[in-house]
Amino acid sequence: MSTRRRGEELEQAILRAAAEELRESGYAGMTMDRVAARAGTNKNAIYRRWPHRAALGIAAYRHLTDAVMPDPDTGSLRGDALEMLRRANQTWSSPYGAILRGLLAAAADDPELLTHMRERSGADTMDRAWLTMLRRAAARGEAPTAAAHPRVATTPMMLLRAEYAMRGHPSVPDAVLVEIVDEVFLPLVHGRGSDQGQALDQIEDREGGGERAQQ
Amino acid sequence: MSTRRRGEELEQAILRAAAEELRESGYAGMTMDRVAARAGTNKNAIYRRWPHRAALGIAAYRHLTDAVMPDPDTGSLRGDALEMLRRANQTWSSPYGAILRGLLAAAADDPELLTHMRERSGADTMDRAWLTMLRRAAARGEAPTAAAHPRVATTPMMLLRAEYAMRGHPSVPDAVLVEIVDEVFLPLVHGRGSDQGQALDQIEDREGGGERAQQ
DNA sequence: CCCTATACGGTACGCGCCGTACCTTAGAGC
DNA sequence: GCTCTAAGGTACGGCGCGTACCGTATAGGG
């Protein structure tokens, strides 16, 4: 019998086991006993490192997905936008996406966990990528500079996320992605700069400084 | 002691008890034993009617919220849209919304339950309301007729839903609703009919009949 | 008016899983 | 070599879901 594992080595083994359980059974099916058994250890070693099952789940998910995608650069705004949506759709409809959704659902009760999840899910990185994409398009003269607005930049991903929530969980059809780009995103981008160009800081003036503001 | 309850009467009592448990403890905290105790019966009577806890949760939620809102008619498209979003925000940020989110999270594993949920959550009704709203605006000459497009009509609610998913659970600030209307919805509506007027059935032509279509 | 089928009430239980407690044992560092 | 930390082993309490079994009320038909 080989030497007994400790510290970092054991921790990695646990994380690997948990990640495999996540992939096979989803978060709902990930059992502490099974993770311990698969890692060749016992629950003690796990609970000494993570306080709950959820914490282990998040750590394992992070251990599972650490790849970062480079920004797309197809030469046209439409191509870039479609590529971004397609990549996101692929990620979210993959087993990883199913796991992430399970985790999000489980963390729905726990605000603290939800925060940790958001940090790890790369939503902010994604939004920044859309903004730089818009700025590149503006530099090419393909879009008005006013189009590089956060609300505009985040709209396609928001629509994709909502689409996931509405449907079951299978991947969103490509036609929907195309429609999001052609029927919403591009019209929105091109509509700006003409008569609709409203800067963010003009909104409050129009609204009288927060009429009916909540909280 | 009064006569023993049966059939419809008992069913209503169970639903009422379950709805109260939902309101007080959320779906995660709704226990079959507690529901039975509160209804003054036992789990048998419950399991004879609903197969799982989730089914009871859905039924109870529906029992809890059956009010239908009339369409808003403020006279302007902007006013109508804002009113719709504000109502939805109020509903979703209320205790009912928290319950509904818990149910959705729990139903994430079960496609069948998810379908039932969508039917009950009134998403379709909501989308129809937005479409009629757009048609009214078009009739007033406030928007191009081409703006009554499903993808356009559903966009504001989609953005609101995604906003919920991104934040924790508190209500979305009113400024965000205003921004959705002024920065996305209205530009989108007015942008249509000029150079961006693409009908739905032209998309497939442009895409060559489904390049990279999935599934 | 009684009789029976049906549904309710009560209770107990099996199961799975989380998280904890307690003790034994290995092995790293001094 | 000794000690102290962290591992392994095991058992347990608690909770909640879903099921089984059995006595009992009551509706509805004969």
PDB file of C-alpha atoms in Angstrom, chain B residues 79-177:
ATOM      1  CA  GLY B  79     -45.658  54.618 -20.514  1.00  0.00           C
ATOM      2  CA  ASP B  80     -47.176  51.237 -21.314  1.00  0.00           C
ATOM      3  CA  ALA B  81     -43.822  49.524 -21.511  1.00  0.00           C
ATOM      4  CA  LEU B  82     -42.610  51.026 -18.262  1.00  0.00           C
ATOM      5  CA  GLU B  83     -45.823  50.068 -16.549  1.00  0.00           C
ATOM      6  CA  MET B  84     -45.529  46.474 -17.706  1.00  0.00           C
ATOM      7  CA  LEU B  85     -41.965  46.230 -16.483  1.00  0.00           C
ATOM      8  CA  ARG B  86     -42.808  47.842 -13.173  1.00  0.00           C
ATOM      9  CA  ARG B  87     -45.676  45.457 -12.558  1.00  0.00           C
ATOM     10  CA  ALA B  88     -43.547  42.490 -13.418  1.00  0.00           C
ATOM     11  CA  ASN B  89     -40.758  43.757 -11.203  1.00  0.00           C
ATOM     12  CA  GLN B  90     -43.169  44.184  -8.354  1.00  0.00           C
ATOM     13  CA  THR B  91     -44.502  40.677  -8.772  1.00  0.00           C
ATOM     14  CA  TRP B  92     -41.129  39.031  -9.071  1.00  0.00           C
ATOM     15  CA  SER B  93     -39.585  40.918  -6.193  1.00  0.00           C
ATOM     16  CA  SER B  94     -42.508  40.142  -3.923  1.00  0.00           C
ATOM     17  CA  PRO B  95     -42.607  37.037  -1.726  1.00  0.00           C
ATOM     18  CA  TYR B  96     -44.420  35.338  -4.580  1.00  0.00           C
ATOM     19  CA  GLY B  97     -41.414  35.910  -6.784  1.00  0.00           C
ATOM     20  CA  ALA B  98     -39.091  34.358  -4.237  1.00  0.00           C
ATOM     21  CA  ILE B  99     -41.323  31.323  -4.085  1.00  0.00           C
ATOM     22  CA  LEU B 100     -41.508  31.068  -7.828  1.00  0.00           C
ATOM     23  CA  ARG B 101     -37.736  31.264  -8.085  1.00  0.00           C
ATOM     24  CA  GLY B 102     -37.381  28.505  -5.563  1.00  0.00           C
ATOM     25  CA  LEU B 103     -39.749  26.357  -7.525  1.00  0.00           C
ATOM     26  CA  LEU B 104     -37.959  27.039 -10.772  1.00  0.00           C
ATOM     27  CA  ALA B 105     -34.670  26.132  -9.182  1.00  0.00           C
ATOM     28  CA  ALA B 106     -36.101  22.905  -7.834  1.00  0.00           C
ATOM     29  CA  ALA B 107     -37.678  22.042 -11.159  1.00  0.00           C
ATOM     30  CA  ALA B 108     -34.392  22.566 -12.960  1.00  0.00           C
ATOM     31  CA  ASP B 109     -33.728  18.832 -12.902  1.00  0.00           C
ATOM     32  CA  ASP B 110     -37.179  17.769 -13.990  1.00  0.00           C
ATOM     33  CA  PRO B 111     -38.178  18.820 -17.524  1.00  0.00           C
ATOM     34  CA  GLU B 112     -41.782  17.786 -16.995  1.00  0.00           C
ATOM     35  CA  LEU B 113     -42.178  20.003 -13.983  1.00  0.00           C
ATOM     36  CA  LEU B 114     -40.494  22.836 -15.790  1.00  0.00           C
ATOM     37  CA  THR B 115     -43.114  22.657 -18.512  1.00  0.00           C
ATOM     38  CA  HIS B 116     -45.919  22.779 -15.987  1.00  0.00           C
ATOM     39  CA  MET B 117     -44.249  25.737 -14.364  1.00  0.00           C
ATOM     40  CA  ARG B 118     -44.033  27.704 -17.568  1.00  0.00           C
ATOM     41  CA  GLU B 119     -47.684  27.125 -18.280  1.00  0.00           C
ATOM     42  CA  ARG B 120     -48.613  28.422 -14.885  1.00  0.00           C
ATOM     43  CA  SER B 121     -46.234  31.331 -14.687  1.00  0.00           C
ATOM     44  CA  GLY B 122     -48.100  33.250 -17.359  1.00  0.00           C
ATOM     45  CA  ALA B 123     -45.102  33.921 -19.575  1.00  0.00           C
ATOM     46  CA  ASP B 124     -47.122  33.392 -22.723  1.00  0.00           C
ATOM     47  CA  THR B 125     -49.861  35.694 -21.538  1.00  0.00           C
ATOM     48  CA  MET B 126     -47.237  38.290 -20.809  1.00  0.00           C
ATOM     49  CA  ASP B 127     -45.735  38.053 -24.270  1.00  0.00           C
ATOM     50  CA  ARG B 128     -49.126  38.422 -25.891  1.00  0.00           C
ATOM     51  CA  ALA B 129     -49.750  41.547 -23.857  1.00  0.00           C
ATOM     52  CA  TRP B 130     -46.572  43.103 -25.174  1.00  0.00           C
ATOM     53  CA  LEU B 131     -47.545  42.307 -28.725  1.00  0.00           C
ATOM     54  CA  THR B 132     -50.987  43.903 -28.408  1.00  0.00           C
ATOM     55  CA  MET B 133     -49.310  46.878 -26.792  1.00  0.00           C
ATOM     56  CA  LEU B 134     -47.063  47.266 -29.807  1.00  0.00           C
ATOM     57  CA  ARG B 135     -49.980  46.923 -32.178  1.00  0.00           C
ATOM     58  CA  ARG B 136     -51.874  49.632 -30.341  1.00  0.00           C
ATOM     59  CA  ALA B 137     -48.838  51.897 -30.625  1.00  0.00           C
ATOM     60  CA  ALA B 138     -48.645  51.133 -34.330  1.00  0.00           C
ATOM     61  CA  ALA B 139     -52.326  51.974 -34.726  1.00  0.00           C
ATOM     62  CA  ARG B 140     -51.684  55.319 -33.042  1.00  0.00           C
ATOM     63  CA  GLY B 141     -48.834  55.913 -35.490  1.00  0.00           C
ATOM     64  CA  GLU B 142     -46.363  55.853 -32.627  1.00  0.00           C
ATOM     65  CA  ALA B 143     -44.397  52.934 -33.995  1.00  0.00           C
ATOM     66  CA  PRO B 144     -43.874  51.253 -37.352  1.00  0.00           C
ATOM     67  CA  THR B 145     -46.064  48.233 -37.920  1.00  0.00           C
ATOM     68  CA  ALA B 146     -42.954  46.129 -38.427  1.00  0.00           C
ATOM     69  CA  ALA B 147     -42.147  46.662 -34.765  1.00  0.00           C
ATOM     70  CA  ALA B 148     -44.807  44.166 -33.706  1.00  0.00           C
ATOM     71  CA  HIS B 149     -42.240  41.406 -33.980  1.00  0.00           C
ATOM     72  CA  PRO B 150     -42.124  38.624 -31.388  1.00  0.00           C
ATOM     73  CA  ARG B 151     -38.428  39.022 -30.717  1.00  0.00           C
ATOM     74  CA  VAL B 152     -38.885  42.745 -30.157  1.00  0.00           C
ATOM     75  CA  ALA B 153     -41.948  42.275 -28.015  1.00  0.00           C
ATOM     76  CA  THR B 154     -40.316  39.756 -25.712  1.00  0.00           C
ATOM     77  CA  THR B 155     -37.000  41.554 -25.357  1.00  0.00           C
ATOM     78  CA  PRO B 156     -37.823  43.808 -22.379  1.00  0.00           C
ATOM     79  CA  MET B 157     -39.178  40.951 -20.256  1.00  0.00           C
ATOM     80  CA  MET B 158     -36.257  38.793 -21.253  1.00  0.00           C
ATOM     81  CA  LEU B 159     -33.860  41.477 -20.103  1.00  0.00           C
ATOM     82  CA  LEU B 160     -35.707  41.839 -16.836  1.00  0.00           C
ATOM     83  CA  ARG B 161     -35.574  38.104 -16.215  1.00  0.00           C
ATOM     84  CA  ALA B 162     -31.883  37.966 -16.971  1.00  0.00           C
ATOM     85  CA  GLU B 163     -31.374  40.902 -14.651  1.00  0.00           C
ATOM     86  CA  TYR B 164     -32.934  38.875 -11.858  1.00  0.00           C
ATOM     87  CA  ALA B 165     -30.679  35.974 -12.581  1.00  0.00           C
ATOM     88  CA  MET B 166     -27.593  38.145 -12.480  1.00  0.00           C
ATOM     89  CA  ARG B 167     -28.333  40.019  -9.294  1.00  0.00           C
ATOM     90  CA  GLY B 168     -29.211  38.280  -6.099  1.00  0.00           C
ATOM     91  CA  HIS B 169     -32.916  38.432  -5.471  1.00  0.00           C
ATOM     92  CA  PRO B 170     -33.863  41.918  -4.357  1.00  0.00           C
ATOM     93  CA  SER B 171     -35.998  43.916  -6.697  1.00  0.00           C
ATOM     94  CA  VAL B 172     -34.441  45.469  -9.757  1.00  0.00           C
ATOM     95  CA  PRO B 173     -33.992  49.256  -9.345  1.00  0.00           C
ATOM     96  CA  ASP B 174     -36.438  51.352 -11.269  1.00  0.00           C
ATOM     97  CA  ALA B 175     -33.593  53.060 -13.105  1.00  0.00           C
ATOM     98  CA  VAL B 176     -32.771  49.753 -14.755  1.00  0.00           C
ATOM     99  CA  LEU B 177     -36.327  49.417 -16.001  1.00  0.00           C
TER     100      LEU B 177
END
